[in-house]
Coordinates of C-alpha atoms in Angstrom, one line a residue:
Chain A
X235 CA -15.5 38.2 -14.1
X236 CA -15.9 36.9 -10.0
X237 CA -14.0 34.0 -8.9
X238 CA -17.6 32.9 -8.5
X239 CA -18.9 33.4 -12.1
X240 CA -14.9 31.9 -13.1
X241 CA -16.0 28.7 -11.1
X242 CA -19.5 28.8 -12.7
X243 CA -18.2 28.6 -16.4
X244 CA -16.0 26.0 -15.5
X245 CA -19.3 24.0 -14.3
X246 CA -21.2 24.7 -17.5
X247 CA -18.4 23.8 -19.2
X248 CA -17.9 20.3 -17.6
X249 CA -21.5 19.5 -17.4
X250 CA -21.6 19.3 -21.0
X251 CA -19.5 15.8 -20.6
X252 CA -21.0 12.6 -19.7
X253 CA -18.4 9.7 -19.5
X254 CA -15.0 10.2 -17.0
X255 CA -12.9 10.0 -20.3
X256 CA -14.0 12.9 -21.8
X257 CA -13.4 15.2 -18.6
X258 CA -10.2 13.8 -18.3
X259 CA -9.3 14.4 -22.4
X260 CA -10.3 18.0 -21.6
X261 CA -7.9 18.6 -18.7
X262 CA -5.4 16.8 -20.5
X263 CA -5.5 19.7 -23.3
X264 CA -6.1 22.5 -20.5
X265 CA -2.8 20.8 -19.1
X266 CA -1.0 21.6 -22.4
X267 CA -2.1 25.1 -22.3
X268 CA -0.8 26.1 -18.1
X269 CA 1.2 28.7 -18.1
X270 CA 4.3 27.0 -17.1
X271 CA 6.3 28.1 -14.4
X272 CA 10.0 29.6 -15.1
X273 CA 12.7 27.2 -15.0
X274 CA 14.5 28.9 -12.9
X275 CA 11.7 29.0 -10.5
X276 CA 11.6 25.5 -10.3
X277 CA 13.2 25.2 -7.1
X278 CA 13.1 22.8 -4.1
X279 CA 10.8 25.2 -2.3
X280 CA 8.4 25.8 -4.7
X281 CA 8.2 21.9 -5.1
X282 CA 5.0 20.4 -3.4
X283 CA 6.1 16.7 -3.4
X284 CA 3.2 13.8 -3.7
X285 CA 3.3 10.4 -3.5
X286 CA 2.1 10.3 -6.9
X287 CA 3.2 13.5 -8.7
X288 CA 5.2 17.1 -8.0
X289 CA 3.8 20.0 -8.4
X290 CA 5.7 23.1 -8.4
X291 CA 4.1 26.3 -7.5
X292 CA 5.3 30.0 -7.9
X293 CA 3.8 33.1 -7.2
X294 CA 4.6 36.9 -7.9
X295 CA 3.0 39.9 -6.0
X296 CA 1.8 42.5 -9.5
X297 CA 0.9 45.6 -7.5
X298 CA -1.9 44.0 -5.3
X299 CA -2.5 41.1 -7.4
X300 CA -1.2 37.5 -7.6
X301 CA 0.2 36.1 -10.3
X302 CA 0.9 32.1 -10.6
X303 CA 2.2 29.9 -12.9
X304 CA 3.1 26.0 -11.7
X305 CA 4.3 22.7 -13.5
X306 CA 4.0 19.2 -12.8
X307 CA 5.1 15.8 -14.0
X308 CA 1.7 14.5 -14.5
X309 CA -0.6 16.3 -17.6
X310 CA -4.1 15.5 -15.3
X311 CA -2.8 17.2 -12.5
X312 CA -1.8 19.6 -14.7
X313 CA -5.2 20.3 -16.4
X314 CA -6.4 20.5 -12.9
X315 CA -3.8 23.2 -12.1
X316 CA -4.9 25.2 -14.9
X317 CA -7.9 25.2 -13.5
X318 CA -7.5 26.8 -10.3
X319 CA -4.9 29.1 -12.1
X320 CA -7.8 30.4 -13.7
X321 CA -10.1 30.5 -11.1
X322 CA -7.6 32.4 -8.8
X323 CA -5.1 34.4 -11.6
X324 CA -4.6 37.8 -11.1
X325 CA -6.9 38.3 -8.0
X326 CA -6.4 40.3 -5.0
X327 CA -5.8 38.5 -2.1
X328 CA -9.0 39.1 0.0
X329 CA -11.1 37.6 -3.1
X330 CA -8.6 34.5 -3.1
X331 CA -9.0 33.9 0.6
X332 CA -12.9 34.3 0.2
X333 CA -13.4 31.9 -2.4
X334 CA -15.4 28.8 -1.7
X335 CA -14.0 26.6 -4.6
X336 CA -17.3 24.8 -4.7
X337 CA -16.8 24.2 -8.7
X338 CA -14.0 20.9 -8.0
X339 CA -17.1 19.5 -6.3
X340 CA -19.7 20.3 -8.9
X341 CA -17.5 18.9 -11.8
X342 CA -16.4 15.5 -9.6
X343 CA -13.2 16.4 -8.9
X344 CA -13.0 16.1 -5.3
X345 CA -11.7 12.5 -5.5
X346 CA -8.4 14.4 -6.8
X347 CA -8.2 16.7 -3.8
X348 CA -8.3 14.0 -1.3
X349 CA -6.5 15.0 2.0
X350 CA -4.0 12.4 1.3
X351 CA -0.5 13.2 0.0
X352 CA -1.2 12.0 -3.3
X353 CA -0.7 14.6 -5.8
X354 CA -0.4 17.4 -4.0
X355 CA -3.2 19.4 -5.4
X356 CA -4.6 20.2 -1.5
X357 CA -1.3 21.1 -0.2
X358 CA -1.1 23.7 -3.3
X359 CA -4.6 25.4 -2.5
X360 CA -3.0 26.0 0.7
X361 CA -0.1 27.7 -1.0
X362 CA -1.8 29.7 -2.8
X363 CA -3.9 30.7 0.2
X364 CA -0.4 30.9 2.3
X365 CA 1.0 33.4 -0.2
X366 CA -2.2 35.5 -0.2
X367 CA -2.6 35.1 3.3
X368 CA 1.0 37.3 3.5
X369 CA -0.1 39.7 1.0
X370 CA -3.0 40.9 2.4
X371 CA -3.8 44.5 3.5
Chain B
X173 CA -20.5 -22.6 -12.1
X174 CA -16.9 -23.5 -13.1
X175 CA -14.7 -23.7 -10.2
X176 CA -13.6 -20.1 -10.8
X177 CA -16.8 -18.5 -10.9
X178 CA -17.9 -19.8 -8.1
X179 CA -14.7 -18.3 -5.9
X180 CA -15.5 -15.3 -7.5
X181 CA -19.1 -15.6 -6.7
X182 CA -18.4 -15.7 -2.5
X183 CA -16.7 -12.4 -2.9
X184 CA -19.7 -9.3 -3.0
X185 CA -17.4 -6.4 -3.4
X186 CA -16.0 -7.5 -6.9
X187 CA -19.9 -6.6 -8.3
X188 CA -19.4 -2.8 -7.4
X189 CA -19.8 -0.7 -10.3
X190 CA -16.8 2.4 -10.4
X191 CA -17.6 6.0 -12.5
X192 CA -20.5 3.7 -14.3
X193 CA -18.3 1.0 -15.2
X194 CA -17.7 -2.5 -13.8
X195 CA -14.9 -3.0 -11.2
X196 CA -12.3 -4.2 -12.4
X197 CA -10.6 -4.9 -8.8
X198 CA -6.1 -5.4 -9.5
X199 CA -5.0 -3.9 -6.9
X200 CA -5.1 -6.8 -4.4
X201 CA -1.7 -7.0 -3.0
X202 CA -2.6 -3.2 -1.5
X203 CA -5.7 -5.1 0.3
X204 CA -8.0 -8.2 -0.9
X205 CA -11.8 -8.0 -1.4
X206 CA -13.1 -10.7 1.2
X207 CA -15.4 -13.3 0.9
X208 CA -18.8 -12.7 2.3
X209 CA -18.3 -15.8 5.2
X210 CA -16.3 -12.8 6.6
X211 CA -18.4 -10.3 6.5
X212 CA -21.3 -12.3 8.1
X213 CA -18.9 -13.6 11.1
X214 CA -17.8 -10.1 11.1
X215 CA -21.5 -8.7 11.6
X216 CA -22.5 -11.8 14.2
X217 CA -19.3 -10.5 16.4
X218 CA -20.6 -7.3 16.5
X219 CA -24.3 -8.4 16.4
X220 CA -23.9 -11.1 19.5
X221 CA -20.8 -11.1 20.7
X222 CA -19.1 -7.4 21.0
X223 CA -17.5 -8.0 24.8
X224 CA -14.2 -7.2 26.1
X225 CA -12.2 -10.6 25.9
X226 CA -9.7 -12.1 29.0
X227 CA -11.1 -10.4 31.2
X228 CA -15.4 -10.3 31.9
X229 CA -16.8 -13.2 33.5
X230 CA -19.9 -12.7 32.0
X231 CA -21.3 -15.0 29.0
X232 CA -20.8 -12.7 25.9
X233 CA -17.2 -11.9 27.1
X234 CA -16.5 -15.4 27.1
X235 CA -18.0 -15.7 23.5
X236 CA -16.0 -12.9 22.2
X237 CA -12.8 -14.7 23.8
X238 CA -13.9 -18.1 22.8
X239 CA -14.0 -16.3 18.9
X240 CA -10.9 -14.5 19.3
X241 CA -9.1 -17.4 20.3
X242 CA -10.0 -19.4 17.7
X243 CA -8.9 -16.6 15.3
X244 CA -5.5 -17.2 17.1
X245 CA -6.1 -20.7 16.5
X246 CA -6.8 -21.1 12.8
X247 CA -3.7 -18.3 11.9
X248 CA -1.0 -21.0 14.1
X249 CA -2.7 -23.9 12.0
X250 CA -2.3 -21.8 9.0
X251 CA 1.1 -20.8 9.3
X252 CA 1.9 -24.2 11.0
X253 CA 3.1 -22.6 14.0
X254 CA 4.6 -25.2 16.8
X255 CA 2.2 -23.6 19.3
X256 CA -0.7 -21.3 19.6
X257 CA 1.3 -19.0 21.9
X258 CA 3.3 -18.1 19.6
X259 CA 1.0 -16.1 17.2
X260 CA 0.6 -12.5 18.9
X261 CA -2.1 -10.1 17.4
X262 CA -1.2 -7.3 16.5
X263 CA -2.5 -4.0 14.1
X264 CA -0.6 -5.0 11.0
X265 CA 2.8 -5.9 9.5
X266 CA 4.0 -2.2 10.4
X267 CA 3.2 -2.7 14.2
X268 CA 4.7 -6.3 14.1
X269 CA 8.0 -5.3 12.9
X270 CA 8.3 -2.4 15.4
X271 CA 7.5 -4.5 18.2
X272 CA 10.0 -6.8 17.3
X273 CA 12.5 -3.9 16.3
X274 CA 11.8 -2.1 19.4
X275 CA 11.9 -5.2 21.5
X276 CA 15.0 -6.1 20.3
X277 CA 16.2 -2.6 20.6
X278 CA 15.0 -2.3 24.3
X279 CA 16.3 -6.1 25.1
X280 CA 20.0 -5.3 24.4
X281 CA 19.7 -7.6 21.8
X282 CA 20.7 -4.6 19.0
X283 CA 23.5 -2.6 20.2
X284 CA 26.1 0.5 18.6
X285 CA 28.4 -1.4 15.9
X286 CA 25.2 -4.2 15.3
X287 CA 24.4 -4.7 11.8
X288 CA 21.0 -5.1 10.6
X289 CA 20.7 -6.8 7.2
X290 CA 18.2 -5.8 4.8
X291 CA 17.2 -6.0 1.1
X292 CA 17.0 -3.1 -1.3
X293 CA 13.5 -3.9 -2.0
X294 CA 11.8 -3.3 1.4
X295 CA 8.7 -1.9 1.9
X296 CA 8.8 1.3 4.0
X297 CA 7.3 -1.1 7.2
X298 CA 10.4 -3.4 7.2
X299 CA 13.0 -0.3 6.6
X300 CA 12.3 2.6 8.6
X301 CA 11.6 0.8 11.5
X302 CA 14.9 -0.4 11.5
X303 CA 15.7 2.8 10.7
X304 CA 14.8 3.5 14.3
X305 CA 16.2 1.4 15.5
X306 CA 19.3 1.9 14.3
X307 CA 19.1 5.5 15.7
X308 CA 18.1 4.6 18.6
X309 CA 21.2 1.8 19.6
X310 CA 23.8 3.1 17.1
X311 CA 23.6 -0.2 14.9
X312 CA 24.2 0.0 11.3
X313 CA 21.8 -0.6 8.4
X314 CA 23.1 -2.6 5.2
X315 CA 21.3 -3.5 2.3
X316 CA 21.4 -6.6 -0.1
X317 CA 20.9 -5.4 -3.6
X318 CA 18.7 -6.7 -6.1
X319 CA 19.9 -7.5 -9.8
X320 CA 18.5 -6.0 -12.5
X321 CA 15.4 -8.7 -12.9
X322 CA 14.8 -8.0 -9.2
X323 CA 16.6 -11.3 -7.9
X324 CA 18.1 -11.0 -4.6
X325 CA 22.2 -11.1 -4.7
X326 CA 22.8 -14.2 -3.2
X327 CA 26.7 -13.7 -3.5
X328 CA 26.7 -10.0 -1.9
X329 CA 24.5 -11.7 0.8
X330 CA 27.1 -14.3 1.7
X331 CA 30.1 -11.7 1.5
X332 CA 27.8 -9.1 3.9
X333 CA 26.7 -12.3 6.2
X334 CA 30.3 -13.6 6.3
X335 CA 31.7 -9.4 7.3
X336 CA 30.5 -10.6 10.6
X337 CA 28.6 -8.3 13.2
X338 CA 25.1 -9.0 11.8
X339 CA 22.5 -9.4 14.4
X340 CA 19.2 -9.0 12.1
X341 CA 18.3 -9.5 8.6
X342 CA 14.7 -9.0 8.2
X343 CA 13.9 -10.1 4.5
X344 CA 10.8 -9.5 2.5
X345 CA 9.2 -13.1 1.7
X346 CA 7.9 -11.3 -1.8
X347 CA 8.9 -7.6 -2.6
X348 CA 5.2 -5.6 -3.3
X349 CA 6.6 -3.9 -6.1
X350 CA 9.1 -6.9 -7.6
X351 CA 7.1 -9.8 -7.3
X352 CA 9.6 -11.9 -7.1
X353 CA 9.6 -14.7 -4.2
X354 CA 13.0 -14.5 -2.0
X355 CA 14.6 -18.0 -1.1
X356 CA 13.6 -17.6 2.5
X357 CA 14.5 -21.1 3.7
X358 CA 17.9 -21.1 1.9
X359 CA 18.8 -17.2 3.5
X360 CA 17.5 -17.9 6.9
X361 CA 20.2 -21.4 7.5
X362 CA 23.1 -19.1 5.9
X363 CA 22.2 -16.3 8.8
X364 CA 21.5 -18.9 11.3
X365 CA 25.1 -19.9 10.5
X366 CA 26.4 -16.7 11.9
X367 CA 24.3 -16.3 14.3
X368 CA 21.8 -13.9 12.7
X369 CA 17.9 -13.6 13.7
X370 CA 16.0 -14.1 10.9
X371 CA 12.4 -11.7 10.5
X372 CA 10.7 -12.5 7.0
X373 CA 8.2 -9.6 6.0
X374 CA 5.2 -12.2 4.8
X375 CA 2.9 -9.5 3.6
X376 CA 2.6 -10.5 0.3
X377 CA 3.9 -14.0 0.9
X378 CA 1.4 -15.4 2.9
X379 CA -1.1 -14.4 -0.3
X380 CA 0.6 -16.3 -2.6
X381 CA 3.1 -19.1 -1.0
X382 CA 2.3 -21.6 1.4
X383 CA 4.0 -21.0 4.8
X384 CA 4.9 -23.5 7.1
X385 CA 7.6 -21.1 9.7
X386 CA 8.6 -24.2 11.4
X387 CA 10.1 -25.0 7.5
X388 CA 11.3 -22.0 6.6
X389 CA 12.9 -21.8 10.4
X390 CA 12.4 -17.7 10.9
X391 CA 12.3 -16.3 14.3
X392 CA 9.8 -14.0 12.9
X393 CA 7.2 -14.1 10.4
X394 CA 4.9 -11.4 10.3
X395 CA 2.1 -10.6 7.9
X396 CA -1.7 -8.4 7.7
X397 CA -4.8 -9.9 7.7
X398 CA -6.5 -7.6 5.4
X399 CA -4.4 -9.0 2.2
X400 CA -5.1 -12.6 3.0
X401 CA -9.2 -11.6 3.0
X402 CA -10.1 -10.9 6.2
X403 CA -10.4 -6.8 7.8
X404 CA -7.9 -4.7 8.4
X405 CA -6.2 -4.3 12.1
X406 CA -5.2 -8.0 12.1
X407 CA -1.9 -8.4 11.9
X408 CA 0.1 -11.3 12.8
X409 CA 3.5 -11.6 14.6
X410 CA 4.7 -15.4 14.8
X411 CA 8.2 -15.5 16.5
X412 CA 9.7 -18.8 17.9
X413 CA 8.5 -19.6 21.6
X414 CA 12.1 -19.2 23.2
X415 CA 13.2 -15.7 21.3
X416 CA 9.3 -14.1 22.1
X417 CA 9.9 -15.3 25.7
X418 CA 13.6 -13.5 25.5
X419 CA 12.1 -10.4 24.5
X420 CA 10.7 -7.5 26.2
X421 CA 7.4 -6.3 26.0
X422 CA 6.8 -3.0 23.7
X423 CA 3.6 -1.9 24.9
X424 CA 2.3 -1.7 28.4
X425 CA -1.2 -1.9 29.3
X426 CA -3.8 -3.8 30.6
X427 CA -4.0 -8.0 29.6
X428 CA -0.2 -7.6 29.0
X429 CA 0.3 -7.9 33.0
X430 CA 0.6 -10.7 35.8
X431 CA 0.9 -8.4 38.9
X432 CA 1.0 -4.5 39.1
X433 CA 2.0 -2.0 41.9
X434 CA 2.8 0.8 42.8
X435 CA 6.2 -0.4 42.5
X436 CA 6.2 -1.7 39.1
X437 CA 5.3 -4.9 37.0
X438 CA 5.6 -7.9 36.1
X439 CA 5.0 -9.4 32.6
X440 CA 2.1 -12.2 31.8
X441 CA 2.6 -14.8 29.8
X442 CA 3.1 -15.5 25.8
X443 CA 1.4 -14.5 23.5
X444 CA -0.7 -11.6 25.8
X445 CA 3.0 -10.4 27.1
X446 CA 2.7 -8.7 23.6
X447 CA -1.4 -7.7 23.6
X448 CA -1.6 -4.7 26.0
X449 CA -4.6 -2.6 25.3
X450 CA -8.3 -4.0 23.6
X451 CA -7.0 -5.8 20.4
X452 CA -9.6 -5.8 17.3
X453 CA -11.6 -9.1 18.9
X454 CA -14.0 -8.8 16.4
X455 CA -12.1 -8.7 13.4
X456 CA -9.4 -11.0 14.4
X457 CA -12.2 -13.8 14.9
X458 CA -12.6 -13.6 11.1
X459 CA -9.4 -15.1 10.2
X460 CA -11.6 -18.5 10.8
X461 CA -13.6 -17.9 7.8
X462 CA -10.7 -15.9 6.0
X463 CA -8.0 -18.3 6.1
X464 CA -11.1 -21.2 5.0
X465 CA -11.1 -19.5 2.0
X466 CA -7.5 -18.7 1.8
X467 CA -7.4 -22.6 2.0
X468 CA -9.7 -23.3 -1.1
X469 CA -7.1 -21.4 -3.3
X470 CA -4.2 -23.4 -2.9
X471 CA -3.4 -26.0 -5.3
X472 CA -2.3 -26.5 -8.9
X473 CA -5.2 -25.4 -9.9
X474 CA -5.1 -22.2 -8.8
X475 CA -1.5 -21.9 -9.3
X476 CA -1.7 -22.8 -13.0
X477 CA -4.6 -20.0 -13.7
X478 CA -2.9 -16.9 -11.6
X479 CA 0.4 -18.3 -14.0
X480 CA -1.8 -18.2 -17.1
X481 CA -2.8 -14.5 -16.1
X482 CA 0.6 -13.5 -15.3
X483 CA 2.1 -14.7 -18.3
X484 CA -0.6 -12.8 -20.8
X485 CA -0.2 -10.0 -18.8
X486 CA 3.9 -10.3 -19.8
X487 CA 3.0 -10.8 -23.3
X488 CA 0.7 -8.2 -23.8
X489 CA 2.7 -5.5 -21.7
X490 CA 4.8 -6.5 -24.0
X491 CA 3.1 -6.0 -27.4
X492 CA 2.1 -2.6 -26.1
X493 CA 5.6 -0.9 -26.5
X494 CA 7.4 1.5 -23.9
X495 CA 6.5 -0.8 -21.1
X496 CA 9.4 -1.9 -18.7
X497 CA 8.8 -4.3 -16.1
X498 CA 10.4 -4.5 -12.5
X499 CA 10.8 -8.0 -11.8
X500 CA 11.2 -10.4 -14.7
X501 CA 8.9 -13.2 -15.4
X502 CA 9.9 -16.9 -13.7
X503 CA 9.0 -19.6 -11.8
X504 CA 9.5 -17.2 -8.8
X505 CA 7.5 -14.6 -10.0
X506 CA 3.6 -13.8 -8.1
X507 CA 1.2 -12.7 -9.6
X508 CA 2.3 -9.0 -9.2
X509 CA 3.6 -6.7 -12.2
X510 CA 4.8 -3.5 -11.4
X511 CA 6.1 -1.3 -14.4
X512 CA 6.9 2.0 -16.2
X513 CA 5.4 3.6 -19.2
X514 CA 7.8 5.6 -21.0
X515 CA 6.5 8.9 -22.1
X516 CA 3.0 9.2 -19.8
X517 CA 3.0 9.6 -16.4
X518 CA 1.9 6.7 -13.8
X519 CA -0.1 8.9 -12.1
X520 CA -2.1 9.9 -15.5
X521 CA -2.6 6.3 -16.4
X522 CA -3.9 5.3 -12.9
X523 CA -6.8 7.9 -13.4
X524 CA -7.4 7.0 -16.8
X525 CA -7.8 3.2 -15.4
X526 CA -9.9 4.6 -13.0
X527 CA -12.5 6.3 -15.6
X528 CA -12.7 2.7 -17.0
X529 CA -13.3 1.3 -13.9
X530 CA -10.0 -0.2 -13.6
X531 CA -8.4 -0.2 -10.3
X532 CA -4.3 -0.5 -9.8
X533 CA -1.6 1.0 -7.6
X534 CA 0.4 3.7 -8.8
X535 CA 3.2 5.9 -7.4
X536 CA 6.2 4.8 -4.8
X537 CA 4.0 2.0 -3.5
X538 CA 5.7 2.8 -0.3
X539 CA 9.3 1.6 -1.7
X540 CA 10.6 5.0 -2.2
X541 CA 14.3 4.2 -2.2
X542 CA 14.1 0.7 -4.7
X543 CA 12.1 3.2 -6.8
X544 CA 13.8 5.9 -7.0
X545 CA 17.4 5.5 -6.0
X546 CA 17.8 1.6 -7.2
X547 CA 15.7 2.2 -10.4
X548 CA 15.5 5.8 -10.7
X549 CA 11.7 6.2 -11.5
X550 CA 9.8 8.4 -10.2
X551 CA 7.0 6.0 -9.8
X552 CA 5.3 2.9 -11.0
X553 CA 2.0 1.2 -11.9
X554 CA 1.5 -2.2 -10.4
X555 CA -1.3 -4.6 -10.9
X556 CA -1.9 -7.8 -8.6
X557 CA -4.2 -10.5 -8.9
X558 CA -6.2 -12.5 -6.9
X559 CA -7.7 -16.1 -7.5
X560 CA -11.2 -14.2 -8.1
X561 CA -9.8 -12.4 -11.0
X562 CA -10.3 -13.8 -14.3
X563 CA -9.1 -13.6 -17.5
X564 CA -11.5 -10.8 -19.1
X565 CA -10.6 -8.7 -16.4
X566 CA -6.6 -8.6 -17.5
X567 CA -8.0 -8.5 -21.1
X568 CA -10.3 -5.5 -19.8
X569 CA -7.4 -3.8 -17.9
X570 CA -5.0 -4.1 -21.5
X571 CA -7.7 -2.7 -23.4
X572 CA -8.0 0.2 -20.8
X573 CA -4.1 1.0 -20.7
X574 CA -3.7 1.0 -24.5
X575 CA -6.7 4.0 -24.6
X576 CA -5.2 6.0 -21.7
X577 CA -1.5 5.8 -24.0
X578 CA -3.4 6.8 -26.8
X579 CA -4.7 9.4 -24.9
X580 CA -1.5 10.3 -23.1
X581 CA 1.1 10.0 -25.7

């Protein structure tokens, strides 16, 4: 599967709930189901620090392809992580730095990637893009 | 209309609907809704009156100045200031506290071995400014601790005050996450004693106490418009006529000037010694209108209902089970609750709120050091009322937090 048809199951998938609560009761179980980042790898500079929750970020170079796992204190932000983890798992870096990530519009989630230091969600996109930006041919 | 409604009827923004549900508007000691005599004076200034004030000699200029003036006018009547010259304008609380800190700084009045007194429970505008300060002249920072129910130490006060050496103590009239309301009057006469300059942060306590400075005997009071219902950019420095005269000016521009040259400058007069640059004339004539309604809500009346709320909110926080609340319930205590749910994340609940249509502040509500290294939280939630909330809304908002625990725990 594309990033692109990744992002467009996650849309189908979100489009089949009506009320707020319900999204969020869903990325409350994705949450519980991130592949959680090493504990040893939970180190300060893998920490993105918001004002409301941490993220922590890690990623590992698999012969061309980028692995990521990630953590945080807050089980929303976490269901959120879990969704860009599976938007962007595994891929090379050219298709990471391509993608368009239109889906976190199209399921209302943009409030949650405001550019503000909240929960650190924007500043770990840009990780993500940083650590494919170094790996690229 | 009961009494209530009808406050909460002058205020448009509170019928807003949120993710398809009502507003439920608690976050109000982050900003207040305002009451649509605002917004209207707010639209005529920028309808009929948008000049340049002090300086045009043209009619709408004098309009906008005649309006800005008598902003300046109804915040010194407000605050019971002994002069209109002695209320500067300013962007906010933030900018009023570095003028003064910088000021001071420039002024000699802080120097290397100075101590500035402060509480634990500052908000990040009263503290790292000082902060700066500090730096910047080599004096020395202490801090005041709170107790456990958020009550300032009155005896480590006197012991710091009588160590000699302290120049400042700038003083939170009632902490934004604590709630609690600070003896100001008693604290500034035991600095005055030794000599001390007294600053009290009003943000929050011009909401909810009245203010008379010439009472309370500050040098400084300082507070933002925006919480006390009129726009944001209005922020108010009041300092005693003799100390503003003794200080420097922080910002040089245009208004702030008698005579320029080549050569140099020289300073104009209180309070526009202070107002270099285009202040925010049009929102700063809203604080006619503003403080009006800011008027209406003192009283018994008002005090007894914002009590009633505060105290169900304690009861049912409560009931609930693995809530802990900063800043104990009292006399003392504004209507302002800040507290921790053990075993689900602020930042979880907040959203959950959210999806109801519940509004609050979560996270380090700009107190990162009484949250974290006093209390050693991570972060908090913190609901504040306003006299246009009512009691189905706290009802509304208990409701709403038991689901997002169920949902979270």
């Amino acid at each position: 599967m594309t990033i692109e048809e990744t992002e467009k199951k996650i849309v189908d998938e979100f489009s089949a709930f009506e009320d707020w609560m319900d999204k969020y009761e869903y990325l409350i179980e994705l949450g519980s189901e991130l592949e959680i980042i090493a504990p040893e790898l939970k180190t300060p500079e893998r920490l993105i620090k918001g004002c409301q929750s941490r993220v922590w970020l890690g990623a590992e170079n698999r012969n061309g392809a980028i692995h990521l796992s990630a953590d945080s204190d807050a089980i929303i932000t976490k269901g959120i992580i879990s969704l860009l983890i599976r938007v962007f798992q595994d891929r090379t870096p050219e298709e990471i730095l391509s993608a368009k990530l239109d889906f976190i519009d199209q399921i209302g989630l943009r409030q949650n990637l405001s550019p503000t230091r909240a929960n650190g969600l924007v500043s770990m996109i840009e990780q993500i893009r940083a650590y494919a930006l170094s790996w690229a041919k | 209309m009961t009494y209530f409604e009808n406050i909460r009827s002058q205020v448009p923004a509170l019928s807003a609907k949120v993710k398809g549900k009502d507003l439920v508007y608690l976050d109000n000691a982050a900003t207040a809704q305002r009451p649509e005599s605002v917004i209207r004076l707010f639209d005529r200034c920028c309808l009929e009156a948008n000049a340049n004030i002090h300086r045009a000699v043209h009619t709408l200029s004098a309009e906008a100045t005649r309006l800005y003036e008598e902003g300046r006018r109804a915040v010194a009547e407000f605050i019971n200031a002994p002069c209109r010259e002695c209320v500067v304008f300013t962007s906010g609380t933030t900018a009023s506290v570095n003028l003064v800190a910088n000021s001071m700084a420039r002024g000699g009045m802080l120097g290397k071995g100075d101590v500035v007194l402060l509480s634990e429970a500052e908000h990040h505008s009263n503290l790292v400014p000082w902060q700066m300060a500090a730096q910047f002249t080599g004096a020395r920072i202490e801090y005041v601790p709170v107790d456990d129910s958020g009550r300032l130490r009155m005896d480590v006060l006197d012991a710091l005050l009588a160590k000699g050496g302290v120049k400042l103590l700038a003083l939170a009239h009632i902490s934004n996450v604590l709630g609690i309301v600070n003896p100001i009057a008693e604290v500034t006469a035991k600095a005055h004693k030794v000599g001390a300059l007294v600053l009290i942060d009003g943000a929050q306590g011009i909401v909810h106490e009245k203010v008379d400075v010439q009472e309370i005997d500050c040098d400084f009071y300082v507070f933002s418009g925006h919480k006390v219902y009129t726009v944001p950019g209005t922020g108010i420095l009041y300092g005693k006529p003799e100390i503003l005269e003794a200080l420097p000016p922080f910002m040089g521009g245009g208004d702030m000037v008698e005579t320029v040259s080549y050569g140099g400058f020289s300073a104009t007069a209180l309070p526009l010694k202070f107002e270099a640059g285009t202040p925010n004339f049009a929102a700063v004539a809203t604080y006619v209108p503003a403080l009006e309604f800011a008027r209406s809500l003192e009283g018994n009346q008002v005090k007894t209902y914002m009590k009633g709320m505060t105290d169900y909110l304690f009861d049912e926080l409560g009931k609930l089970g693995g809530c802990r609340i900063y800043g104990s319930n009292g006399e003392d205590k504004a209507p302002l609750i800040s507290f921790v749910t053990e075993g689900a994340h602020h930042a979880d609940i907040a959203q959950l709120l959210d999806a109801q249509g519940v509004a609050v502040r979560s996270g380090l509500m700009c107190a990162e050091p009484l949250i974290t290294e006093r209390f050693g939280q991570s972060g908090m939630l913190r609901v504040s009322l306003a006299p246009y909330n009512n009691p189905e809304e706290c009802q509304k908002f208990i409701k709403a937090l038991e689901k997002a625990l169920a949902m979270l725990r």
